[in-house]
mmCIF file of C-alpha atoms in Angstrom:
data_model
loop_
_atom_site.group_PDB
_atom_site.id
_atom_site.type_symbol
_atom_site.label_atom_id
_atom_site.label_comp_id
_atom_site.label_asym_id
_atom_site.label_seq_id
_atom_site.Cartn_x
_atom_site.Cartn_y
_atom_site.Cartn_z
ATOM 1 C CA UNK U 16 -237.281 -152.477 -26.269
ATOM 2 C CA UNK U 17 -237.488 -150.566 -29.563
ATOM 3 C CA UNK U 18 -240.180 -148.253 -28.166
ATOM 4 C CA UNK U 19 -238.173 -147.621 -25.000
ATOM 5 C CA UNK U 20 -235.094 -146.793 -27.077
ATOM 6 C CA UNK U 21 -237.209 -144.462 -29.213
ATOM 7 C CA UNK U 22 -238.414 -142.739 -26.037
ATOM 8 C CA UNK U 23 -234.903 -141.413 -25.529
ATOM 9 C CA UNK U 24 -235.240 -139.596 -28.853
ATOM 10 C CA UNK U 25 -238.755 -138.338 -27.969
ATOM 11 C CA UNK U 26 -238.705 -137.513 -24.257
ATOM 12 C CA UNK U 27 -242.392 -136.445 -24.173
ATOM 13 C CA UNK U 28 -243.564 -139.869 -25.435
ATOM 14 C CA UNK U 29 -245.579 -141.825 -22.873
ATOM 15 C CA UNK U 30 -245.740 -145.620 -22.859
ATOM 16 C CA UNK U 31 -249.504 -145.968 -22.650
ATOM 17 C CA UNK U 32 -252.530 -146.678 -24.827
ATOM 18 C CA UNK U 33 -255.995 -145.157 -24.649
ATOM 19 C CA UNK U 34 -259.137 -147.210 -24.127
ATOM 20 C CA UNK U 35 -260.376 -145.957 -27.505
ATOM 21 C CA UNK U 36 -257.223 -147.215 -29.227
ATOM 22 C CA UNK U 37 -257.552 -150.612 -27.568
ATOM 23 C CA UNK U 38 -261.173 -150.889 -28.673
ATOM 24 C CA UNK U 39 -260.320 -149.853 -32.225
ATOM 25 C CA UNK U 40 -257.518 -152.434 -32.335
ATOM 26 C CA UNK U 41 -259.881 -155.190 -31.174
ATOM 27 C CA UNK U 42 -262.144 -154.390 -34.140
ATOM 28 C CA UNK U 43 -259.299 -154.058 -36.642
ATOM 29 C CA UNK U 44 -259.457 -156.358 -39.650
ATOM 30 C CA UNK U 45 -256.606 -155.827 -42.124
ATOM 31 C CA UNK U 46 -258.224 -158.263 -44.535
ATOM 32 C CA UNK U 47 -261.496 -156.335 -44.697
ATOM 33 C CA UNK U 48 -260.887 -154.028 -47.650
ATOM 34 C CA UNK U 49 -257.521 -155.158 -49.013
ATOM 35 C CA UNK U 50 -259.200 -156.586 -52.124
ATOM 36 C CA UNK U 51 -260.111 -153.013 -53.128
ATOM 37 C CA UNK U 52 -256.459 -152.065 -53.717
ATOM 38 C CA UNK U 53 -256.223 -154.008 -56.990
ATOM 39 C CA UNK U 54 -255.260 -153.329 -59.721
ATOM 40 C CA UNK U 55 -252.770 -151.030 -57.965
ATOM 41 C CA UNK U 56 -249.593 -153.054 -57.317
ATOM 42 C CA UNK U 57 -249.301 -154.269 -53.720
ATOM 43 C CA UNK U 58 -246.067 -155.225 -52.001
ATOM 44 C CA UNK U 59 -246.079 -156.594 -48.479
ATOM 45 C CA UNK U 60 -242.722 -156.989 -46.730
ATOM 46 C CA UNK U 61 -243.335 -158.799 -43.461
ATOM 47 C CA UNK U 62 -241.150 -159.753 -40.529
ATOM 48 C CA UNK U 63 -241.164 -163.522 -40.162
ATOM 49 C CA UNK U 64 -240.861 -163.514 -36.364
ATOM 50 C CA UNK U 65 -243.296 -160.662 -35.732
ATOM 51 C CA UNK U 66 -245.307 -161.244 -32.546
ATOM 52 C CA UNK U 67 -246.987 -157.810 -32.491
ATOM 53 C CA UNK U 68 -248.557 -158.115 -35.930
ATOM 54 C CA UNK U 69 -248.465 -161.886 -36.526
ATOM 55 C CA UNK U 70 -247.231 -163.002 -39.919
ATOM 56 C CA UNK U 71 -250.179 -165.401 -40.275
ATOM 57 C CA UNK U 72 -252.586 -162.453 -40.133
ATOM 58 C CA UNK U 73 -250.518 -160.569 -42.698
ATOM 59 C CA UNK U 74 -250.495 -163.588 -45.009
ATOM 60 C CA UNK U 75 -254.273 -163.891 -44.652
ATOM 61 C CA UNK U 76 -254.591 -160.289 -45.816
ATOM 62 C CA UNK U 77 -252.220 -160.963 -48.711
ATOM 63 C CA UNK U 78 -254.298 -163.940 -49.866
ATOM 64 C CA UNK U 79 -257.379 -161.722 -50.163
ATOM 65 C CA UNK U 80 -255.555 -159.055 -52.169
ATOM 66 C CA UNK U 81 -255.884 -158.937 -55.925
ATOM 67 C CA UNK U 82 -253.095 -158.917 -58.481
ATOM 68 C CA UNK U 83 -250.513 -157.611 -59.020
ATOM 69 C CA UNK U 84 -249.117 -158.454 -55.627
ATOM 70 C CA UNK U 85 -245.977 -159.770 -54.011
ATOM 71 C CA UNK U 86 -245.193 -160.980 -50.498
ATOM 72 C CA UNK U 87 -241.651 -160.908 -49.141
ATOM 73 C CA UNK U 88 -240.995 -162.470 -45.743
ATOM 74 C CA UNK U 89 -237.774 -161.333 -44.084
ATOM 75 C CA UNK U 90 -236.409 -163.040 -40.960
ATOM 76 C CA UNK U 91 -236.838 -160.582 -38.136
ATOM 77 C CA UNK U 92 -239.115 -159.043 -35.546
ATOM 78 C CA UNK U 93 -241.680 -156.231 -35.650
ATOM 79 C CA UNK U 94 -239.343 -153.241 -35.349
ATOM 80 C CA UNK U 95 -236.382 -154.647 -37.316
ATOM 81 C CA UNK U 96 -237.408 -152.886 -40.558
ATOM 82 C CA UNK U 97 -237.016 -149.431 -39.023
ATOM 83 C CA UNK U 98 -233.369 -149.378 -38.037
ATOM 84 C CA UNK U 99 -230.495 -151.631 -37.138
ATOM 85 C CA UNK U 100 -228.662 -154.339 -39.030
ATOM 86 C CA UNK U 101 -231.730 -155.859 -40.730
ATOM 87 C CA UNK U 102 -233.053 -152.562 -42.114
ATOM 88 C CA UNK U 103 -231.656 -153.085 -45.623
ATOM 89 C CA UNK U 104 -233.117 -156.608 -45.860
ATOM 90 C CA UNK U 105 -236.550 -155.000 -45.526
ATOM 91 C CA UNK U 106 -235.761 -151.919 -47.606
ATOM 92 C CA UNK U 107 -234.201 -153.558 -50.693
ATOM 93 C CA UNK U 108 -237.376 -155.403 -51.852
ATOM 94 C CA UNK U 109 -239.330 -152.151 -51.544
ATOM 95 C CA UNK U 110 -236.831 -150.276 -53.675
ATOM 96 C CA UNK U 111 -236.942 -152.998 -56.341
ATOM 97 C CA UNK U 112 -240.764 -152.949 -56.313
ATOM 98 C CA UNK U 113 -240.900 -149.174 -56.717
ATOM 99 C CA UNK U 114 -238.400 -149.292 -59.557
ATOM 100 C CA UNK U 115 -240.479 -151.950 -61.299
ATOM 101 C CA UNK U 116 -243.875 -150.309 -60.849
ATOM 102 C CA UNK U 117 -243.202 -146.582 -60.615
ATOM 103 C CA UNK U 118 -240.495 -146.297 -63.232
ATOM 104 C CA UNK U 119 -241.913 -148.807 -65.709
ATOM 105 C CA UNK U 120 -243.102 -146.069 -68.071
ATOM 106 C CA UNK U 121 -239.843 -144.115 -68.105
#
């Protein structure tokens, strides 16, 4: 529903996926290189009821990441972080993380 609502704001958007994109998605492994991020701080804010990008897969990636890292699980679905009533629940942990890690030297 979120994508269909967004289509009203972008009338040239087409609800379709290319074969190449489907193939790339089938080979996608978010856990593959996540360990290379460390020692850069990593924050993952995930939607607890996400069925498009399952939370279990996100947690698997988080487990492979090095420190410093933090995982915040917010009740909600895949598109809830972008707009609507749950937006701030997803945004607030990010703001706190950036304040902690980007402004630490100031």
